[in-house]
Amino acid sequence: MPTIKEELDRRQLLYSLLMPVMNLYVPGLDKGKGLYFLFVKSETRTPGGLLARPVLTSYYKSDHFKTRPYDPYNVYTSPNEAILCPDSFQSMYTQMLYGLLDRHQVLRLGAVFASGLLRAIRFLQLNWRQLAHDMETGSLNSKITNPSLRECIVKTLKPNLELAQFVRHECSKDDWEGIIVRIWPNTKYLDVIVTGAMAQYIPTLDYYSGGLPLACTMYASSECYFGLNLNPMCKPSEVSYTIMPNMAYFEFLPHEPNLDATGFDFTNELPPKLVDLVDVEVGKEYELVITTYAGLCRYRVGDILRVTGFHNSAPQFHFIRRKNVLLSIDSDKTDEAELQMAVENASYLLREHNASVVEYTSHADTKTIPGHYVVYWELLVKDSTNSPDNNTLEQCCLAMEESLNSVYRQGRVADNSIGPLEIRVVKNGTFEELMDYAISRGASINQYKVPRCVNFTPIMELLDSRVVSAHFSPALPHWSPERSQ
Ligand code: AMP
């Protein structure tokens, strides 16, 4: 994405509004610190010699961030040296260490997306012994080799037996429910985006945080920052983002969600006209089109938004989904929101086993005829003596099919063009490996999102090598020809 220097000022402007808004709802945030897991990635150059790096890396490396003036509302536990360390293990380790040392001062915990915060919790699960050792002895793990990082920590790290014992006591328990508030007892909310594709993480975050409020503060992309949530403590399902008209020139492509059962979109015979920011209508869905200061012209971001209201004259939008079809075997088209809903509906059946789906992805398997949907699930099983059995997981397959759209069910029932849906349960930690793999290939930790559909052979091989059991839908879902519903 092209960008220009002055774009940093615009991003800074949006960031600078977040805490004044939050302060309206959560007082006293100037009396403590924020534990944010923020990361940079290494930079590359384009063949033409331009610097190329993820948008957040360019922000964290900018003077706007590095030499920001002291602001009591924006004090982080992580020093710049930890955030700016390009080695992701060393960066995460030291950010966690600082977060633990300051545990009583932490008032909010966050990462850019929900997946990043869960990755930090997982990191704590894997590394608490060494972290506790460092706290007890006042010496730093030898894996932290970055000189400026070492220099910075050595000044702060003093032996603290009491803290080390506390961390050991909490982390060695089998049950990690509510671990966030146990370790950081003054946390008022989690600052992570859980709208759109990230909604999947809400139950897991609730589990680890004991149900702390989840604040989705802003809506942004590499192309352009769009706007902020003026009611950040609302429920995730009610989040609306107010577009800031000075971020870019915004236009909207009317989006018709109603597809005919054949999969053809008869509503779009004529190219729809672009609507200006002031002319959008409440209740309607649009695709976002931007013209940016940095040079994108009428660029389709790929996000579908629904207008929920106005703040003065600025429209507010609910994020619906990214405009992409995830899965298709025949004329069926399943998007991210439908798949998410199907997983949610099916996972209700896991409740009696006290289990939940922590991560999922999917693949349209067309190697066999007819092809079928494969959904990979990683489960959180809280009671290993009552883990979900084959029958339950088969019923989950069917429940997913029941949730999918009528074109899918028609393919299953009437056309026999789609085979029974399959759930492949993968080993714990598989999605973590998937993320490691993506990062090793150049993805950014901050901006990483679990792909909800995978086709790339090495990733498929990785997933398939971690499968512990496979289950197929045992029956046909409901479908009747009279009404397409
Ligand atoms: P990237 O440029 O890789 O950071 O991705 C930007 C995309 O992430 C946006 O176009 C959205 O699809 C998604 N995204 C960013 N912020 C939010 C948000 N607050 N809620 C839902 N999706 C978001």
XYZ file of C-alpha atoms and ligand atoms in Angstrom:
508
model
C 0.000 0.000 0.000
C 1.427 3.399 -0.846
C 1.855 5.769 2.046
C 3.275 9.216 2.688
C 4.866 10.853 5.682
C 1.915 13.075 6.572
C -0.275 9.976 6.846
C 1.378 9.434 10.230
C -0.202 12.665 11.467
C -3.615 11.405 10.473
C -3.066 8.087 12.268
C -1.790 9.960 15.289
C -4.903 12.120 15.265
C -7.126 9.062 15.434
C -5.034 7.468 18.193
C -5.115 10.712 20.180
C -8.922 10.588 20.322
C -9.165 7.098 21.804
C -8.358 7.906 25.409
C -10.497 11.071 25.677
C -13.431 8.946 24.501
C -12.565 6.082 26.869
C -12.206 8.531 29.742
C -15.900 9.393 29.384
C -16.768 5.815 30.300
C -13.914 4.555 32.476
C -12.528 7.148 34.872
C -9.133 6.941 36.528
C -7.156 5.489 33.631
C -4.478 8.112 34.319
C -3.753 6.417 37.650
C -2.140 3.314 36.200
C -0.728 1.658 33.116
C -1.742 -0.266 30.032
C -0.241 -3.682 29.290
C -0.234 -3.807 25.502
C 1.441 -6.513 23.469
C 2.756 -4.606 20.458
C 5.277 -5.837 17.915
C 7.355 -4.698 14.979
C 8.389 -6.721 11.975
C 11.524 -6.513 9.937
C 11.510 -4.306 6.896
C 12.158 -5.110 3.275
C 12.613 -3.012 0.170
C 10.625 -3.155 -3.026
C 12.597 -3.814 -6.245
C 12.372 -0.044 -6.828
C 14.057 0.635 -3.482
C 11.085 1.779 -1.414
C 10.786 0.715 2.187
C 8.071 -1.897 2.723
C 6.772 -2.824 6.163
C 3.488 -3.391 7.974
C 1.567 -0.243 8.836
C 1.906 -0.709 12.594
C 5.644 -1.265 12.310
C 5.963 2.076 10.569
C 3.896 3.707 13.298
C 5.836 2.178 16.222
C 9.133 3.097 14.566
C 8.052 6.671 13.926
C 8.985 9.589 16.133
C 5.275 10.084 16.742
C 5.366 6.911 18.796
C 8.976 6.701 19.994
C 9.281 10.237 21.291
C 5.684 10.755 22.324
C 5.366 13.246 25.159
C 4.447 11.906 28.591
C 0.713 11.447 28.870
C -0.647 9.939 32.085
C -3.460 8.317 30.094
C -1.057 6.493 27.809
C 1.576 4.965 30.035
C 2.503 1.474 28.900
C 4.232 -1.209 30.936
C 6.281 -2.177 27.849
C 9.275 0.062 27.231
C 9.900 1.128 23.636
C 12.970 -1.146 23.549
C 10.726 -4.186 24.072
C 8.150 -3.136 21.481
C 10.835 -2.255 18.955
C 12.847 -5.459 19.352
C 12.499 -7.273 16.006
C 12.842 -10.749 17.563
C 9.291 -11.767 18.453
C 10.277 -14.139 21.296
C 12.493 -11.573 22.999
C 9.901 -8.866 22.480
C 7.040 -10.938 23.887
C 9.135 -12.271 26.773
C 10.175 -8.860 27.969
C 6.738 -7.313 27.468
C 5.282 -10.111 29.587
C 8.012 -9.686 32.200
C 7.312 -5.954 32.517
C 3.587 -6.636 32.652
C 4.121 -9.039 35.551
C 6.461 -6.706 37.420
C 3.850 -3.929 37.192
C 0.888 -6.185 37.756
C -0.878 -4.024 40.339
C -0.642 -0.916 38.187
C -2.121 -2.485 35.091
C -5.598 -1.025 34.443
C -6.140 -2.343 30.916
C -4.712 -5.132 28.830
C -4.627 -5.217 25.083
C -3.246 -6.097 21.699
C -4.374 -4.959 18.292
C -6.598 -7.926 17.573
C -8.009 -10.487 20.001
C -5.793 -13.204 18.535
C -2.682 -11.282 19.640
C -3.809 -11.151 23.253
C -4.583 -14.857 23.274
C -1.177 -15.517 21.841
C 0.286 -13.652 24.816
C -1.696 -15.805 27.258
C -0.434 -18.895 25.475
C 3.087 -17.526 25.737
C 2.636 -17.154 29.483
C 1.448 -20.763 29.688
C 4.630 -21.901 27.989
C 7.111 -19.571 29.696
C 5.941 -18.780 33.232
C 8.570 -21.004 34.850
C 11.437 -19.108 33.282
C 9.753 -15.752 33.932
C 9.309 -16.664 37.610
C 12.940 -17.748 37.769
C 14.056 -14.371 36.429
C 11.922 -12.580 39.015
C 13.223 -14.695 41.866
C 16.894 -14.280 40.974
C 16.773 -10.812 39.451
C 18.704 -12.157 36.462
C 17.523 -12.183 32.880
C 16.875 -15.243 30.695
C 19.951 -15.807 28.529
C 17.726 -16.061 25.453
C 17.259 -12.307 25.680
C 20.331 -11.225 23.749
C 19.279 -7.898 22.267
C 21.752 -5.455 23.888
C 19.441 -2.453 24.274
C 16.755 -4.685 25.718
C 19.135 -6.259 28.223
C 20.485 -2.903 29.224
C 16.984 -1.563 29.770
C 15.802 -4.546 31.858
C 18.869 -4.879 34.003
C 18.048 -1.425 35.418
C 14.562 -2.544 36.516
C 14.870 -6.222 37.399
C 15.520 -6.848 41.097
C 15.035 -10.158 42.933
C 11.415 -10.391 44.043
C 10.691 -13.743 45.665
C 7.135 -12.864 46.592
C 6.176 -12.042 42.997
C 7.933 -15.151 41.663
C 6.017 -17.331 44.116
C 2.753 -15.654 43.218
C 3.302 -16.256 39.482
C 4.229 -19.913 40.130
C 1.219 -20.391 42.359
C -1.273 -18.997 39.819
C 0.260 -20.408 36.654
C 0.828 -23.934 37.945
C -2.908 -24.389 38.540
C -4.581 -26.600 35.954
C -7.447 -24.179 35.720
C -6.623 -20.947 33.910
C -10.130 -19.583 34.029
C -9.978 -15.893 35.006
C -6.153 -15.897 34.910
C -6.081 -12.313 33.620
C -7.870 -10.838 36.612
C -5.992 -13.095 39.011
C -2.644 -11.817 37.796
C -3.739 -8.281 36.945
C -6.474 -7.662 39.544
C -7.057 -3.997 38.677
C -7.813 -4.561 34.991
C -10.982 -2.702 33.996
C -11.297 -3.898 30.409
C -9.529 -5.656 27.544
C -8.601 -3.420 24.635
C -8.788 -5.684 21.595
C -10.752 -5.772 18.371
C -13.331 -8.534 18.531
C -15.610 -7.366 15.736
C -15.730 -9.050 12.321
C -13.645 -12.184 11.994
C -12.341 -11.686 15.547
C -15.771 -12.340 17.109
C -14.721 -15.967 17.265
C -12.398 -15.216 20.198
C -14.961 -13.682 22.508
C -15.736 -16.877 24.491
C -12.036 -17.658 24.960
C -11.275 -14.111 26.088
C -14.246 -14.276 28.469
C -12.860 -17.508 29.867
C -9.382 -16.139 30.547
C -10.574 -12.746 31.760
C -13.546 -13.839 33.855
C -15.851 -11.788 31.599
C -14.105 -8.387 31.582
C -15.596 -5.834 29.171
C -14.107 -5.984 25.689
C -13.455 -2.586 24.117
C -13.202 -2.310 20.336
C -11.853 1.172 19.976
C -11.024 1.691 16.329
C -11.453 0.557 12.762
C -8.440 0.860 10.494
C -6.450 -0.826 7.757
C -3.093 -0.692 6.024
C -4.650 1.404 3.298
C -6.183 4.002 5.579
C -7.414 4.552 9.127
C -11.181 4.872 9.064
C -12.695 5.805 12.406
C -13.401 5.068 16.037
C -16.013 3.648 18.360
C -17.588 6.472 20.364
C -19.181 4.016 22.787
C -16.249 1.667 23.440
C -17.721 -0.134 26.445
C -20.753 -1.392 24.539
C -21.225 -5.089 23.804
C -19.101 -6.344 20.893
C -22.231 -7.224 18.907
C -23.400 -3.604 19.164
C -20.181 -1.908 18.135
C -20.479 0.854 15.547
C -17.537 2.786 14.200
C -17.889 6.459 13.367
C -16.024 7.254 10.175
C -13.790 10.286 10.480
C -14.374 12.309 7.320
C -10.880 13.817 7.402
C -9.081 10.460 7.078
C -9.721 10.021 3.338
C -12.460 10.651 0.800
C -15.090 8.033 1.532
C -17.619 6.663 -0.915
C -19.931 3.706 -0.634
C -21.001 1.059 -3.058
C -24.521 -0.121 -2.206
C -24.345 -3.784 -1.349
C -27.265 -6.090 -1.899
C -27.008 -9.139 0.319
C -29.936 -10.924 -1.396
C -28.733 -13.497 -3.819
C -31.054 -15.635 -5.843
C -30.943 -19.323 -4.910
C -28.956 -20.082 -8.052
C -26.147 -17.943 -6.721
C -26.610 -15.285 -9.393
C -27.049 -11.781 -8.196
C -29.916 -10.369 -10.226
C -30.033 -7.222 -8.185
C -26.747 -5.995 -9.593
C -27.516 -5.957 -13.284
C -26.588 -2.313 -13.597
C -23.443 -1.086 -11.886
C -24.689 0.609 -8.703
C -23.852 4.273 -8.195
C -21.384 5.328 -5.559
C -22.958 7.091 -2.585
C -21.189 9.901 -0.738
C -20.509 9.798 3.002
C -23.363 12.194 3.784
C -25.884 10.311 1.667
C -25.714 6.822 3.164
C -28.966 5.540 4.645
C -29.496 3.945 8.033
C -30.034 0.177 7.813
C -28.414 -0.222 4.401
C -25.250 -2.138 3.648
C -22.375 -0.726 1.657
C -18.952 -1.680 0.469
C -16.318 0.846 1.511
C -14.520 2.727 -1.304
C -11.672 5.092 -0.443
C -9.587 7.725 -2.149
C -6.568 8.347 0.046
C -4.086 11.172 0.444
C -1.375 8.621 -0.294
C -2.682 7.901 -3.770
C -5.287 5.154 -3.791
C -8.123 6.205 -6.050
C -11.621 4.796 -5.532
C -10.076 1.716 -3.997
C -12.383 -1.046 -2.760
C -11.195 -2.070 0.694
C -13.347 -5.202 0.594
C -15.254 -4.497 3.817
C -19.049 -4.565 4.027
C -20.563 -2.147 6.522
C -24.118 -1.411 7.668
C -25.172 2.111 8.645
C -26.484 2.198 12.203
C -26.865 5.948 12.773
C -25.085 9.268 12.760
C -22.879 11.205 15.148
C -23.686 14.792 14.138
C -23.421 14.335 10.378
C -20.820 11.554 10.399
C -22.320 8.139 9.692
C -21.708 5.222 12.024
C -21.201 1.705 10.738
C -21.456 -1.791 12.033
C -18.709 -3.954 10.546
C -20.436 -6.853 8.799
C -17.672 -8.803 7.121
C -15.002 -8.813 4.502
C -16.458 -9.291 1.093
C -15.174 -12.652 0.131
C -16.551 -16.036 -0.407
C -14.756 -18.545 1.738
C -16.122 -21.864 0.653
C -17.750 -23.056 -2.512
C -18.190 -26.576 -3.832
C -20.919 -26.089 -6.408
C -23.156 -23.032 -6.756
C -23.047 -22.620 -2.978
C -21.126 -19.651 -1.598
C -20.376 -19.513 2.089
C -18.857 -16.360 3.490
C -16.984 -15.722 6.695
C -20.034 -14.533 8.642
C -22.051 -17.634 7.707
C -19.224 -19.956 8.633
C -18.737 -18.125 11.919
C -22.451 -18.441 12.698
C -22.429 -22.143 11.809
C -19.447 -22.794 14.104
C -21.131 -20.835 16.884
C -24.399 -22.741 16.522
C -22.660 -26.103 16.435
C -20.448 -25.313 19.387
C -23.518 -24.995 21.640
C -23.562 -28.786 21.542
C -20.155 -28.836 23.211
C -21.465 -27.073 26.290
C -22.606 -30.227 28.021
C -19.021 -31.424 27.686
C -17.760 -28.134 29.113
C -15.746 -27.624 25.932
C -15.533 -24.885 23.317
C -13.987 -24.173 19.921
C -10.900 -22.003 20.390
C -9.918 -21.777 16.744
C -11.177 -22.937 13.419
C -10.480 -22.782 9.749
C -11.970 -24.467 6.729
C -11.248 -25.945 3.353
C -13.409 -26.931 0.407
C -12.227 -30.475 -0.240
C -12.889 -31.244 -3.862
C -10.560 -34.226 -4.115
C -13.520 -36.536 -3.704
C -16.734 -36.321 -5.733
C -18.935 -34.745 -4.592
C -16.664 -32.360 -2.748
C -17.380 -31.414 0.847
C -16.613 -28.754 3.429
C -13.871 -29.612 5.912
C -13.787 -27.552 9.086
C -10.732 -27.833 11.340
C -11.488 -27.301 15.021
C -9.120 -26.805 17.906
C -10.984 -27.456 21.137
C -10.621 -26.207 24.672
C -11.637 -29.176 26.809
C -11.965 -28.147 30.441
C -12.794 -31.599 31.764
C -10.726 -34.303 30.111
C -12.893 -37.067 31.585
C -15.885 -35.707 29.641
C -14.377 -34.648 26.312
C -16.768 -34.494 23.323
C -17.349 -37.955 21.831
C -17.793 -38.983 18.204
C -21.575 -38.767 18.417
C -21.491 -35.181 19.699
C -19.010 -34.117 17.044
C -21.126 -35.746 14.325
C -24.092 -33.781 15.603
C -21.913 -30.658 15.454
C -21.314 -31.403 11.744
C -25.043 -31.602 11.168
C -25.719 -28.471 13.219
C -23.237 -26.587 11.039
C -24.995 -27.806 7.918
C -28.360 -26.746 9.303
C -26.949 -23.258 9.834
C -25.618 -22.859 6.307
C -27.600 -21.121 3.560
C -30.309 -22.737 1.457
C -28.120 -23.018 -1.643
C -25.724 -25.175 0.365
C -28.524 -27.324 1.773
C -30.082 -27.677 -1.652
C -26.758 -28.979 -2.937
C -26.651 -31.479 -0.094
C -30.267 -32.655 -0.233
C -31.651 -32.206 -3.743
C -28.658 -32.001 -6.040
C -26.286 -34.282 -4.167
C -23.565 -31.949 -5.364
C -22.083 -31.538 -1.903
C -20.965 -34.343 0.400
C -21.417 -34.488 4.206
C -19.581 -31.806 6.120
C -16.521 -32.999 8.012
C -15.022 -31.729 11.279
C -11.369 -32.531 11.833
C -10.308 -31.991 15.408
C -6.673 -30.884 15.628
C -4.202 -31.081 18.523
C -3.947 -28.198 20.981
C -1.470 -25.610 19.795
C -1.984 -26.336 16.082
C -3.261 -22.839 15.307
C -0.325 -21.411 17.201
C 1.916 -23.357 14.825
C -0.081 -22.031 11.909
C 0.582 -18.489 13.102
C 4.289 -19.239 13.594
C 4.382 -20.522 10.062
C 2.661 -17.403 8.694
C 5.037 -15.197 10.668
C 8.054 -17.116 9.390
C 6.783 -16.368 5.891
C 6.541 -12.649 6.592
C 3.178 -12.026 8.294
C 3.058 -9.370 10.999
C 2.246 -10.487 14.549
C 0.102 -7.431 15.206
C -1.953 -7.768 12.091
C -2.089 -11.559 11.856
C -5.564 -12.992 11.429
C -6.273 -16.703 11.343
C -7.307 -17.507 7.785
C -10.868 -18.781 7.914
C -10.255 -20.810 4.795
C -7.026 -22.480 3.750
C -5.878 -23.801 0.399
C -2.110 -23.483 0.532
C -0.599 -26.980 0.476
C 2.003 -26.603 3.275
C -0.685 -25.253 5.587
C -3.052 -28.058 4.671
C -0.278 -30.549 5.350
C 0.461 -28.968 8.703
C -3.204 -29.090 9.713
C -3.729 -32.622 8.468
C -0.664 -33.888 10.307
C -2.181 -32.612 13.587
C -5.632 -34.181 13.173
C -6.633 -36.321 16.156
C -10.088 -37.342 14.948
C -12.443 -36.805 12.001
C -16.243 -36.754 12.069
C -18.852 -36.549 9.311
C -22.382 -35.270 9.255
C -24.550 -38.356 9.874
C -27.714 -37.094 8.106
C -29.049 -34.620 5.574
C -29.894 -31.119 6.772
C -33.381 -29.721 6.235
C -34.229 -28.203 2.915
C -37.502 -27.695 1.141
C -37.942 -26.479 -2.425
C -40.882 -24.169 -1.678
C -39.055 -21.372 0.068
C -35.449 -20.499 -0.215
C -34.549 -20.007 3.403
P -4.827 -4.985 7.626
O -4.631 -3.907 6.609
O -4.132 -6.270 7.273
O -4.524 -4.559 9.011
O -6.373 -5.360 7.625
C -7.362 -4.377 7.633
C -8.696 -5.072 7.686
O -8.880 -5.649 8.985
C -9.870 -4.161 7.491
O -10.121 -3.838 6.139
C -10.972 -5.000 8.124
O -11.399 -6.027 7.236
C -10.244 -5.633 9.314
N -10.462 -4.771 10.491
C -9.721 -3.739 10.908
N -10.254 -3.155 11.999
C -11.383 -3.850 12.273
C -12.405 -3.743 13.266
N -12.357 -2.816 14.210
N -13.418 -4.637 13.234
C -13.476 -5.597 12.276
N -12.553 -5.744 11.323
C -11.520 -4.881 11.309
